[in-house]
């Protein structure tokens, strides 16, 4: 082995990538060659210095705070491409089946037979990955399957029969697609960080809080389960105000009111407290719970300033 | 300690503090990578911030069956490189173009080895950093991923969109190019030593 050959192998030697026979040959050469010994020393030094980041200052806590502050203002993350990829084969099969079904039984596809379904909402699934984009491509045909296709998701569902609710299942992700009314399924997509219009609360489109402290912004609004929606507000210190609205606590608002006769003051921790009240909208009662790290009096004021806003 | 991937799942569940933990875990590694790429503290800090905002907005695109770190470094790498290209027409060259230009003269110049070896560690560190900054960005990034972040070939391949088998070759070429620049820096100083 000559110096040139040794030189070519020095890096592998230093990094332990050489097979034993080459390693031995190289060692033998190195024992007798001062030049190559020096190149070896330089290579080892370079390796150690390239790993050395001691000259780079570290980022402080303020950096993290700035990032967290900025993401609070960002729109929700985009759809989950990675999951979609996994479903491509499923989707292709589904699309083929639907096509065949249409061709055999319902052909030709006539857009004028679209019913008045405007959109389908996929409620937040437990993993929080549900989404659905534009509504305008939702097409349907009586008795056929609804098929919504866009770049990010696909859903399919049997057409609702008279008097039945629309229900659908998504193949675009693992979320549940919630059903709507028989006349018009008017829903919206629900994803983390975006305002939702839960069908279970069809009359509520938003909540208004008159006394919300100035630096709190809406961070997430999501449906926790079919009975509860949650709005989370945070400020730059990452303090949070959580407002949870539950399904009509009782059919009769009075009954609910009696049960909740006194605002429940619950000690969640030494600082965080929850207050609950019942608010009505369109003859329905909703249980509204607010949780925050604020003095009880301030929280109570906030709670009383919450207004459910109708569609 | 929770795994990165568990934190990602929690973030998807709306647990924003999980993201804060990820930022704290990776901010210094990402910053060090970006800083060596762009060479300016303020610019590096801004880019690092942008990296984490990108991570957040793309979090649903992350395949949770894979490791989080390579995915994060891929975004960091792409963000840093796109900044380099946007801001200046820096010395971006194709791996092989660079290689063919430098390879012919990659034989170690014996006369600079001694001066390099005789330098104080801090001084040689500076020389290496200087040489790194002159290296084409594709070479620079592969060196940073391999040595600074100590990633394996599989991870580097994933980040740079290369075949795993090609990573080792490119690391070698990058190291040779770095050595070449290091040597040129020395001969440029007029230091000549006869062995």
CSV table of C-alpha atoms in Angstrom, one decimal:
chain,number,residue,atom,x,y,z
A,1,UNK,CA,0.0,0.0,0.0
A,2,UNK,CA,1.5,3.3,-1.0
A,3,UNK,CA,0.9,6.8,0.5
A,4,UNK,CA,-1.7,7.7,-2.0
A,5,UNK,CA,-3.8,4.6,-1.3
A,6,UNK,CA,-3.4,5.1,2.4
A,7,UNK,CA,-4.5,8.7,2.1
A,8,UNK,CA,-7.7,7.6,0.4
A,9,UNK,CA,-8.5,5.3,3.2
A,10,UNK,CA,-7.6,7.4,6.2
A,11,UNK,CA,-11.0,8.8,6.8
A,12,UNK,CA,-12.6,5.4,6.8
A,13,UNK,CA,-9.8,4.2,9.1
A,14,UNK,CA,-10.5,7.0,11.5
A,15,UNK,CA,-14.2,6.3,11.4
A,16,UNK,CA,-13.8,2.6,11.8
A,17,UNK,CA,-15.3,1.7,8.5
A,18,UNK,CA,-12.4,-0.5,7.2
A,19,UNK,CA,-12.5,-4.2,6.9
A,20,UNK,CA,-9.8,-5.9,9.1
A,21,UNK,CA,-7.4,-6.8,6.3
A,22,UNK,CA,-7.3,-3.2,5.0
A,23,UNK,CA,-7.0,-1.9,8.5
A,24,UNK,CA,-4.0,-4.1,9.1
A,25,UNK,CA,-2.3,-3.1,5.8
A,26,UNK,CA,-2.9,0.5,6.6
A,27,UNK,CA,-1.5,0.1,10.1
A,28,UNK,CA,1.6,-1.5,8.8
A,29,UNK,CA,2.2,1.4,6.4
A,30,UNK,CA,1.5,4.0,9.1
A,31,UNK,CA,4.1,2.5,11.4
A,32,UNK,CA,6.8,3.3,8.9
A,33,UNK,CA,5.5,6.6,7.3
A,34,UNK,CA,5.7,9.8,9.2
A,35,UNK,CA,3.9,11.8,6.5
A,36,UNK,CA,0.9,9.5,6.6
A,37,UNK,CA,1.0,9.6,10.4
A,38,UNK,CA,0.7,13.3,10.2
A,39,UNK,CA,-2.2,13.2,7.8
A,40,UNK,CA,-3.9,10.7,10.1
A,41,UNK,CA,-3.4,13.1,13.0
A,42,UNK,CA,-4.8,16.0,11.0
A,43,UNK,CA,-7.8,13.9,9.9
A,44,UNK,CA,-8.5,12.9,13.5
A,45,UNK,CA,-8.2,16.5,14.6
A,46,UNK,CA,-10.6,17.7,11.8
A,47,UNK,CA,-13.1,15.0,12.9
A,48,UNK,CA,-13.1,16.2,16.5
A,49,UNK,CA,-13.3,19.9,15.5
A,50,UNK,CA,-16.1,19.3,13.1
A,51,UNK,CA,-18.1,17.8,15.9
A,52,UNK,CA,-17.3,20.7,18.2
A,53,UNK,CA,-20.1,23.3,18.5
A,54,UNK,CA,-18.7,25.0,21.7
A,55,UNK,CA,-18.2,28.2,19.7
A,56,UNK,CA,-21.9,28.5,18.8
A,57,UNK,CA,-24.0,30.3,21.4
A,58,UNK,CA,-27.2,28.7,22.7
A,59,UNK,CA,-30.7,30.1,22.2
A,60,UNK,CA,-32.4,31.2,25.4
A,61,UNK,CA,-35.9,30.9,26.8
A,62,UNK,CA,-37.0,34.0,25.0
A,63,UNK,CA,-36.5,32.2,21.7
A,64,UNK,CA,-39.0,29.5,22.7
A,65,UNK,CA,-41.4,32.2,23.9
A,66,UNK,CA,-41.3,34.0,20.6
A,67,UNK,CA,-41.9,30.8,18.7
A,68,UNK,CA,-44.9,29.9,20.9
A,69,UNK,CA,-46.3,33.4,20.5
A,70,UNK,CA,-46.1,33.2,16.7
A,71,UNK,CA,-47.7,29.8,16.4
A,72,UNK,CA,-50.6,31.0,18.4
A,73,UNK,CA,-51.3,33.4,15.5
A,74,UNK,CA,-50.9,30.8,12.8
A,75,UNK,CA,-53.7,29.0,11.0
A,76,UNK,CA,-54.2,25.3,11.8
A,77,UNK,CA,-51.7,22.8,10.3
A,78,UNK,CA,-52.6,21.6,6.8
A,79,UNK,CA,-54.0,18.2,6.2
A,80,UNK,CA,-52.2,15.1,7.0
A,81,UNK,CA,-50.5,14.0,3.8
A,82,UNK,CA,-48.6,11.2,5.3
A,83,UNK,CA,-51.8,9.5,6.3
A,84,UNK,CA,-53.4,10.2,3.0
A,85,UNK,CA,-50.5,8.4,1.2
A,86,UNK,CA,-51.3,5.3,3.1
A,87,UNK,CA,-54.8,5.4,1.9
A,88,UNK,CA,-54.1,5.9,-1.7
A,89,UNK,CA,-54.6,2.3,-2.6
A,90,UNK,CA,-57.8,2.2,-0.6
A,91,UNK,CA,-59.0,5.3,-2.3
A,92,UNK,CA,-58.1,4.0,-5.7
A,93,UNK,CA,-60.1,0.9,-5.0
A,94,UNK,CA,-63.0,2.9,-3.6
A,95,UNK,CA,-63.0,5.2,-6.6
A,96,UNK,CA,-63.1,2.3,-9.0
A,97,UNK,CA,-65.9,0.6,-7.1
A,98,UNK,CA,-67.9,3.8,-7.1
A,99,UNK,CA,-67.3,4.3,-10.8
A,100,UNK,CA,-68.5,0.8,-11.5
A,101,UNK,CA,-71.5,1.3,-9.3
A,102,UNK,CA,-72.4,4.5,-11.1
A,103,UNK,CA,-71.9,3.1,-14.5
A,104,UNK,CA,-74.0,0.1,-13.7
A,105,UNK,CA,-76.9,1.7,-11.9
A,106,UNK,CA,-76.9,5.4,-11.9
A,107,UNK,CA,-75.2,6.4,-15.1
A,108,UNK,CA,-74.8,8.9,-16.5
A,109,UNK,CA,-73.6,11.1,-13.7
A,110,UNK,CA,-75.7,14.2,-13.8
A,111,UNK,CA,-74.7,17.1,-11.7
A,112,UNK,CA,-78.2,18.6,-11.9
A,113,UNK,CA,-79.3,15.8,-9.7
A,114,UNK,CA,-77.2,17.0,-6.9
A,115,UNK,CA,-79.2,17.5,-3.8
A,116,UNK,CA,-78.7,20.4,-1.5
A,117,UNK,CA,-75.9,19.0,0.5
A,118,UNK,CA,-73.4,21.8,0.8
A,119,UNK,CA,-70.7,20.3,2.8
A,120,UNK,CA,-69.8,17.6,5.2
A,121,UNK,CA,-68.2,18.2,8.5
A,122,UNK,CA,-65.7,15.8,9.9
A,123,UNK,CA,-65.7,16.3,13.5
A,124,UNK,CA,-62.5,16.3,15.4
A,125,UNK,CA,-61.5,12.7,15.9
A,126,UNK,CA,-59.7,11.6,19.0
A,127,UNK,CA,-56.4,12.0,17.2
A,128,UNK,CA,-57.3,15.4,16.0
A,129,UNK,CA,-56.6,14.8,12.4
A,130,UNK,CA,-60.0,15.4,10.8
A,131,UNK,CA,-60.4,17.9,8.0
A,132,UNK,CA,-62.3,18.4,4.9
A,133,UNK,CA,-61.7,21.1,2.3
A,134,UNK,CA,-63.9,22.8,-0.2
A,135,UNK,CA,-67.5,21.9,-0.3
A,136,UNK,CA,-68.2,22.8,-3.9
A,137,UNK,CA,-67.1,19.4,-5.3
A,138,UNK,CA,-69.5,17.4,-3.2
A,139,UNK,CA,-71.8,15.7,-5.6
A,140,UNK,CA,-74.5,13.2,-4.9
A,141,UNK,CA,-77.1,11.3,-6.6
A,142,UNK,CA,-80.2,9.9,-5.1
A,143,UNK,CA,-79.6,6.4,-3.9
A,144,UNK,CA,-76.0,6.6,-4.8
A,145,UNK,CA,-73.1,7.3,-2.7
A,146,UNK,CA,-71.9,10.7,-2.0
A,147,UNK,CA,-68.4,11.1,-3.1
A,148,UNK,CA,-66.4,14.1,-2.2
A,149,UNK,CA,-63.0,14.3,-3.7
A,150,UNK,CA,-60.4,16.9,-3.5
A,151,UNK,CA,-56.7,17.0,-3.2
A,152,UNK,CA,-56.7,16.3,0.5
A,153,UNK,CA,-59.5,13.9,1.4
A,154,UNK,CA,-62.2,11.7,0.1
A,155,UNK,CA,-65.4,10.7,1.8
A,156,UNK,CA,-68.2,8.5,0.7
A,157,UNK,CA,-71.6,8.0,2.1
A,158,UNK,CA,-74.9,6.4,1.2
A,159,UNK,CA,-77.5,9.0,0.2
A,160,UNK,CA,-79.9,9.6,3.1
A,161,UNK,CA,-83.4,8.2,2.7
A,162,UNK,CA,-86.4,10.4,3.4
A,163,UNK,CA,-86.4,11.4,7.0
A,164,UNK,CA,-83.0,9.9,7.7
A,165,UNK,CA,-79.9,11.7,8.7
A,166,UNK,CA,-76.9,11.8,6.4
A,167,UNK,CA,-74.0,9.9,7.6
A,168,UNK,CA,-70.7,9.2,6.0
A,169,UNK,CA,-67.4,7.7,6.5
A,170,UNK,CA,-64.1,9.1,5.4
A,171,UNK,CA,-61.4,7.3,3.7
A,172,UNK,CA,-59.2,10.4,3.7
A,173,UNK,CA,-58.2,9.9,7.2
A,174,UNK,CA,-59.3,8.1,10.3
A,175,UNK,CA,-61.8,10.6,11.5
A,176,UNK,CA,-65.5,10.2,12.0
A,177,UNK,CA,-67.8,12.0,9.7
A,178,UNK,CA,-70.8,13.3,11.5
A,179,UNK,CA,-74.2,13.2,10.2
A,180,UNK,CA,-76.4,16.1,9.4
A,181,UNK,CA,-80.1,16.7,8.8
A,182,UNK,CA,-82.1,15.2,5.9
A,183,UNK,CA,-82.7,18.5,4.2
A,184,UNK,CA,-79.5,20.2,4.1
A,185,UNK,CA,-76.3,18.9,5.6
A,186,UNK,CA,-74.6,22.1,6.4
A,187,UNK,CA,-71.4,21.6,8.1
A,188,UNK,CA,-67.9,22.8,8.1
A,189,UNK,CA,-64.5,21.3,8.5
A,190,UNK,CA,-63.1,21.1,12.0
A,191,UNK,CA,-59.5,21.2,12.6
A,192,UNK,CA,-57.2,22.3,15.4
A,193,UNK,CA,-57.0,26.0,15.6
A,194,UNK,CA,-60.0,26.7,13.4
A,195,UNK,CA,-63.4,27.8,14.4
A,196,UNK,CA,-65.9,25.1,14.2
A,197,UNK,CA,-69.6,25.1,13.7
A,198,UNK,CA,-70.6,21.9,15.3
A,199,UNK,CA,-73.7,20.4,14.0
A,200,UNK,CA,-74.8,19.3,17.4
A,201,UNK,CA,-74.9,22.9,18.3
A,202,UNK,CA,-76.2,24.0,15.0
A,203,UNK,CA,-77.5,27.2,16.3
A,204,UNK,CA,-74.2,28.3,17.8
A,205,UNK,CA,-71.8,29.7,15.3
A,206,UNK,CA,-69.5,31.4,17.7
A,207,UNK,CA,-69.2,32.6,21.3
A,208,UNK,CA,-68.7,36.2,22.3
A,209,UNK,CA,-66.8,37.2,25.4
A,210,UNK,CA,-67.1,40.8,26.2
A,211,UNK,CA,-64.5,40.9,28.9
A,212,UNK,CA,-61.8,38.8,27.3
A,213,UNK,CA,-58.4,40.2,28.4
A,214,UNK,CA,-56.8,42.0,25.5
A,215,UNK,CA,-53.8,39.7,24.9
A,216,UNK,CA,-55.7,36.5,24.8
A,217,UNK,CA,-56.3,35.0,21.3
A,218,UNK,CA,-58.2,32.0,20.2
A,219,UNK,CA,-55.8,29.1,19.9
A,220,UNK,CA,-58.0,26.1,19.3
A,221,UNK,CA,-61.7,25.4,18.9
A,222,UNK,CA,-62.6,21.8,18.7
A,223,UNK,CA,-65.3,19.3,19.3
A,224,UNK,CA,-64.1,17.1,22.1
A,225,UNK,CA,-66.9,14.6,21.6
A,226,UNK,CA,-70.4,14.7,20.3
A,227,UNK,CA,-71.5,16.4,23.5
A,228,UNK,CA,-68.9,19.0,24.0
A,229,UNK,CA,-67.0,21.7,22.2
A,230,UNK,CA,-64.1,23.6,23.5
A,231,UNK,CA,-62.5,26.9,22.9
A,232,UNK,CA,-59.0,27.6,24.2
A,233,UNK,CA,-57.6,31.1,24.4
A,234,UNK,CA,-54.0,31.8,25.3
A,235,UNK,CA,-51.9,34.8,25.9
A,236,UNK,CA,-48.2,35.3,25.3
A,237,UNK,CA,-47.3,33.8,28.7
A,238,UNK,CA,-49.1,30.7,27.7
A,239,UNK,CA,-51.8,31.3,30.3
A,240,UNK,CA,-55.0,29.7,29.1
A,241,UNK,CA,-58.7,30.3,29.3
A,242,UNK,CA,-60.7,27.3,28.4
A,243,UNK,CA,-64.4,27.5,27.6
A,244,UNK,CA,-66.3,24.3,27.2
A,245,UNK,CA,-69.9,24.2,26.0
A,246,UNK,CA,-71.9,21.0,26.6
A,247,UNK,CA,-75.0,19.8,24.9
A,248,UNK,CA,-78.3,21.1,26.3
A,249,UNK,CA,-77.9,20.1,29.9
A,250,UNK,CA,-81.6,19.3,30.1
A,251,UNK,CA,-84.4,19.6,27.7
A,252,UNK,CA,-85.9,22.2,29.9
A,253,UNK,CA,-83.8,25.1,30.7
A,254,UNK,CA,-85.4,25.6,34.0
A,255,UNK,CA,-84.6,22.1,35.1
A,256,UNK,CA,-81.0,22.7,34.2
A,257,UNK,CA,-81.0,26.0,35.9
A,258,UNK,CA,-82.4,24.4,39.1
A,259,UNK,CA,-79.8,21.8,39.1
A,260,UNK,CA,-77.1,24.3,38.6
A,261,UNK,CA,-78.8,26.7,41.0
A,262,UNK,CA,-75.5,28.0,42.4
A,263,UNK,CA,-72.5,28.5,40.2
A,264,UNK,CA,-70.2,25.7,41.0
A,265,UNK,CA,-66.9,26.9,42.1
A,266,UNK,CA,-64.4,24.1,41.9
A,267,UNK,CA,-60.9,24.1,43.1
A,268,UNK,CA,-58.9,22.5,40.3
A,269,UNK,CA,-55.5,23.4,41.6
A,270,UNK,CA,-54.2,26.1,43.9
A,271,UNK,CA,-54.7,28.7,41.1
A,272,UNK,CA,-56.8,27.3,38.3
A,273,UNK,CA,-60.5,27.4,38.9
A,274,UNK,CA,-63.6,26.5,37.0
A,275,UNK,CA,-67.0,28.1,36.9
A,276,UNK,CA,-70.1,26.8,35.3
A,277,UNK,CA,-73.2,28.5,34.2
A,278,UNK,CA,-76.2,27.6,32.0
A,279,UNK,CA,-76.9,29.8,29.0
A,280,UNK,CA,-79.7,29.6,26.7
A,281,UNK,CA,-80.0,30.1,23.0
A,282,UNK,CA,-82.9,29.4,20.8
A,283,UNK,CA,-84.9,27.8,23.7
A,284,UNK,CA,-82.1,25.4,24.4
A,285,UNK,CA,-79.9,25.4,27.4
A,286,UNK,CA,-76.2,24.9,27.2
A,287,UNK,CA,-73.8,24.3,30.0
A,288,UNK,CA,-70.9,26.7,29.8
A,289,UNK,CA,-67.7,26.0,31.8
A,290,UNK,CA,-64.8,28.4,32.0
A,291,UNK,CA,-61.5,27.3,33.4
A,292,UNK,CA,-58.6,29.7,33.9
A,293,UNK,CA,-55.8,30.8,36.2
A,294,UNK,CA,-57.7,34.0,37.1
A,295,UNK,CA,-59.2,35.3,40.3
A,296,UNK,CA,-62.7,33.9,40.9
A,297,UNK,CA,-64.3,37.3,40.6
A,298,UNK,CA,-62.7,38.1,37.3
A,299,UNK,CA,-63.6,34.6,36.0
A,300,UNK,CA,-67.2,35.1,37.1
A,301,UNK,CA,-67.3,38.4,35.1
A,302,UNK,CA,-65.9,36.6,32.1
A,303,UNK,CA,-68.4,33.8,32.4
A,304,UNK,CA,-71.3,36.2,32.6
A,305,UNK,CA,-70.0,38.1,29.6
A,306,UNK,CA,-70.0,35.0,27.4
A,307,UNK,CA,-72.7,35.1,24.8
A,308,UNK,CA,-73.6,32.2,22.5
A,309,UNK,CA,-74.1,33.6,19.1
A,310,UNK,CA,-76.7,32.1,16.8
A,311,UNK,CA,-76.3,31.0,13.2
B,1,UNK,CA,-39.0,11.4,29.1
B,2,UNK,CA,-41.6,11.3,26.3
B,3,UNK,CA,-40.4,10.4,22.9
B,4,UNK,CA,-40.5,13.0,20.1
B,5,UNK,CA,-43.1,11.0,18.3
B,6,UNK,CA,-45.4,10.9,21.3
B,7,UNK,CA,-45.0,14.7,21.6
B,8,UNK,CA,-46.1,15.0,18.0
B,9,UNK,CA,-49.2,12.9,18.6
B,10,UNK,CA,-50.0,15.1,21.6
B,11,UNK,CA,-49.5,18.2,19.6
B,12,UNK,CA,-52.0,16.8,17.0
B,13,UNK,CA,-54.4,16.3,19.9
B,14,UNK,CA,-54.2,20.0,20.5
B,15,UNK,CA,-51.7,19.9,23.4
B,16,UNK,CA,-49.7,23.0,22.6
B,17,UNK,CA,-47.2,22.4,25.4
B,18,UNK,CA,-45.9,19.3,23.5
B,19,UNK,CA,-44.7,21.7,20.8
B,20,UNK,CA,-42.9,23.8,23.3
B,21,UNK,CA,-41.1,20.8,24.5
B,22,UNK,CA,-40.0,19.9,21.0
B,23,UNK,CA,-38.8,23.4,20.4
B,24,UNK,CA,-36.7,23.2,23.6
B,25,UNK,CA,-35.3,19.9,22.7
B,26,UNK,CA,-34.2,20.8,19.2
B,27,UNK,CA,-33.7,24.6,19.1
B,28,UNK,CA,-30.0,24.5,19.8
B,29,UNK,CA,-29.2,21.7,17.4
B,30,UNK,CA,-31.2,23.4,14.6
B,31,UNK,CA,-29.6,26.7,15.4
B,32,UNK,CA,-26.1,25.3,15.3
B,33,UNK,CA,-26.8,23.7,11.9
B,34,UNK,CA,-28.4,26.8,10.5
B,35,UNK,CA,-25.7,29.1,12.0
B,36,UNK,CA,-22.9,27.1,10.3
B,37,UNK,CA,-24.9,27.2,7.0
B,38,UNK,CA,-25.5,30.9,6.9
B,39,UNK,CA,-22.7,32.2,9.2
B,40,UNK,CA,-24.7,35.1,10.7
B,41,UNK,CA,-26.1,34.9,14.2
B,42,UNK,CA,-29.2,37.0,13.7
B,43,UNK,CA,-30.1,35.5,10.3
B,44,UNK,CA,-29.6,32.0,11.8
B,45,UNK,CA,-31.9,32.8,14.7
B,46,UNK,CA,-34.6,34.1,12.3
B,47,UNK,CA,-34.3,31.0,10.1
B,48,UNK,CA,-34.4,28.7,13.2
B,49,UNK,CA,-37.6,30.4,14.2
B,50,UNK,CA,-39.0,29.9,10.7
B,51,UNK,CA,-38.0,26.3,10.8
B,52,UNK,CA,-40.1,25.7,13.9
B,53,UNK,CA,-43.1,27.6,12.4
B,54,UNK,CA,-42.7,25.3,9.4
B,55,UNK,CA,-42.6,22.3,11.6
B,56,UNK,CA,-45.8,23.4,13.3
B,57,UNK,CA,-47.7,24.1,10.1
B,58,UNK,CA,-46.6,20.9,8.5
B,59,UNK,CA,-46.9,18.7,11.6
B,60,UNK,CA,-49.8,16.7,10.1
B,61,UNK,CA,-47.6,15.8,7.2
B,62,UNK,CA,-45.2,14.0,9.5
B,63,UNK,CA,-45.5,10.3,9.2
B,64,UNK,CA,-45.8,9.3,12.8
B,65,UNK,CA,-44.3,5.8,12.1
B,66,UNK,CA,-41.0,7.4,11.3
B,67,UNK,CA,-38.5,9.2,13.5
B,68,UNK,CA,-39.2,12.9,14.1
B,69,UNK,CA,-35.6,14.2,14.2
B,70,UNK,CA,-34.6,13.4,10.5
B,71,UNK,CA,-37.9,15.0,9.4
B,72,UNK,CA,-37.2,18.1,11.4
B,73,UNK,CA,-33.6,18.3,10.1
B,74,UNK,CA,-34.9,17.9,6.6
B,75,UNK,CA,-37.1,21.0,7.0
B,76,UNK,CA,-34.2,22.8,8.7
B,77,UNK,CA,-31.9,22.0,5.9
B,78,UNK,CA,-34.4,23.0,3.2
B,79,UNK,CA,-35.3,26.2,5.0
B,80,UNK,CA,-31.6,27.2,5.4
B,81,UNK,CA,-30.7,26.3,1.8
B,82,UNK,CA,-33.6,28.2,0.4
B,83,UNK,CA,-32.6,31.2,2.4
B,84,UNK,CA,-29.0,31.0,1.1
B,85,UNK,CA,-30.3,30.8,-2.5
B,86,UNK,CA,-32.9,33.5,-2.0
B,87,UNK,CA,-30.5,36.0,-0.4
B,88,UNK,CA,-27.4,35.6,-2.4
B,89,UNK,CA,-26.2,33.8,-5.3
B,90,UNK,CA,-23.8,31.9,-3.2
B,91,UNK,CA,-21.5,29.1,-4.3
B,92,UNK,CA,-24.1,26.5,-4.9
B,93,UNK,CA,-22.7,23.8,-7.2
B,94,UNK,CA,-23.7,20.3,-8.0
B,95,UNK,CA,-21.8,17.7,-6.0
B,96,UNK,CA,-20.2,16.2,-9.0
B,97,UNK,CA,-19.3,19.5,-10.7
B,98,UNK,CA,-17.4,20.5,-7.6
B,99,UNK,CA,-15.9,17.1,-7.3
B,100,UNK,CA,-14.5,17.0,-10.8
B,101,UNK,CA,-13.0,20.4,-10.3
B,102,UNK,CA,-11.3,19.6,-7.0
B,103,UNK,CA,-10.6,16.0,-7.2
B,104,UNK,CA,-7.6,16.2,-9.5
B,105,UNK,CA,-5.7,18.2,-7.0
B,106,UNK,CA,-6.8,16.4,-3.8
B,107,UNK,CA,-3.6,14.9,-3.0
B,108,UNK,CA,-2.6,16.1,0.4
B,109,UNK,CA,-0.2,19.0,0.1
B,110,UNK,CA,2.4,17.9,2.5
B,111,UNK,CA,3.8,21.3,3.1
B,112,UNK,CA,0.7,22.6,4.9
B,113,UNK,CA,0.1,19.6,7.1
B,114,UNK,CA,2.7,20.6,9.7
B,115,UNK,CA,1.5,24.2,10.0
B,116,UNK,CA,-2.1,22.9,10.5
B,117,UNK,CA,-1.0,20.4,13.1
B,118,UNK,CA,1.1,22.9,14.9
B,119,UNK,CA,-1.8,25.3,15.3
B,120,UNK,CA,-3.6,25.8,18.6
B,121,UNK,CA,-6.9,24.0,18.7
B,122,UNK,CA,-8.9,27.2,18.8
B,123,UNK,CA,-7.0,28.5,15.8
B,124,UNK,CA,-7.4,25.4,13.8
B,125,UNK,CA,-11.1,25.4,14.7
B,126,UNK,CA,-11.4,28.9,13.2
B,127,UNK,CA,-9.6,27.8,10.0
B,128,UNK,CA,-12.0,24.8,9.7
B,129,UNK,CA,-15.0,27.0,10.2
B,130,UNK,CA,-13.7,29.4,7.6
B,131,UNK,CA,-13.1,26.6,5.2
B,132,UNK,CA,-16.6,25.2,5.9
B,133,UNK,CA,-18.1,28.5,5.0
B,134,UNK,CA,-16.3,28.5,1.6
B,135,UNK,CA,-17.5,25.0,0.9
B,136,UNK,CA,-20.4,24.6,-1.6
B,137,UNK,CA,-23.6,24.4,0.4
B,138,UNK,CA,-24.3,20.8,-0.6
B,139,UNK,CA,-21.0,19.7,0.8
B,140,UNK,CA,-21.3,21.9,3.8
B,141,UNK,CA,-24.7,20.4,4.8
B,142,UNK,CA,-23.6,16.8,4.5
B,143,UNK,CA,-20.6,17.5,6.7
B,144,UNK,CA,-22.8,19.2,9.3
B,145,UNK,CA,-25.3,16.4,9.3
B,146,UNK,CA,-22.6,13.8,9.6
B,147,UNK,CA,-20.3,15.4,12.1
B,148,UNK,CA,-22.2,18.1,14.0
B,149,UNK,CA,-25.4,16.2,14.3
B,150,UNK,CA,-23.8,12.8,14.2
B,151,UNK,CA,-26.5,11.3,12.0
B,152,UNK,CA,-26.1,8.0,10.2
B,153,UNK,CA,-26.1,7.4,6.5
B,154,UNK,CA,-29.7,6.3,6.5
B,155,UNK,CA,-30.8,9.5,8.2
B,156,UNK,CA,-28.7,11.7,6.0
B,157,UNK,CA,-30.0,10.0,2.9
B,158,UNK,CA,-33.5,10.7,4.1
B,159,UNK,CA,-32.8,14.3,4.8
B,160,UNK,CA,-31.0,15.1,1.6
B,161,UNK,CA,-33.1,12.8,-0.6
B,162,UNK,CA,-30.1,10.7,-1.6
B,163,UNK,CA,-29.6,7.0,-1.9
B,164,UNK,CA,-28.1,5.6,1.3
B,165,UNK,CA,-25.2,4.0,-0.6
B,166,UNK,CA,-24.2,7.4,-2.0
B,167,UNK,CA,-24.0,9.2,1.3
B,168,UNK,CA,-20.6,7.8,2.3
B,169,UNK,CA,-19.1,8.7,-1.1
B,170,UNK,CA,-20.4,12.3,-0.8
B,171,UNK,CA,-19.1,12.6,2.8
B,172,UNK,CA,-15.7,11.6,1.5
B,173,UNK,CA,-15.8,14.1,-1.3
B,174,UNK,CA,-17.0,16.8,1.0
B,175,UNK,CA,-14.1,16.1,3.4
B,176,UNK,CA,-11.6,16.2,0.6
B,177,UNK,CA,-13.0,19.4,-0.7
B,178,UNK,CA,-12.8,20.8,2.9
B,179,UNK,CA,-9.2,19.7,3.2
B,180,UNK,CA,-8.4,21.3,-0.1
B,181,UNK,CA,-9.8,24.6,1.0
B,182,UNK,CA,-8.0,24.3,4.3
B,183,UNK,CA,-4.8,23.8,2.4
B,184,UNK,CA,-5.4,26.7,0.1
B,185,UNK,CA,-6.0,28.9,3.1
B,186,UNK,CA,-2.6,28.0,4.3
B,187,UNK,CA,-0.7,28.4,1.1
B,188,UNK,CA,-2.6,31.6,0.6
B,189,UNK,CA,-0.9,32.8,3.8
B,190,UNK,CA,2.4,32.1,2.2
B,191,UNK,CA,3.4,29.5,4.7
B,192,UNK,CA,5.7,27.0,3.2
B,193,UNK,CA,7.3,24.2,5.0
B,194,UNK,CA,9.5,21.7,3.6
B,195,UNK,CA,9.3,18.2,5.0
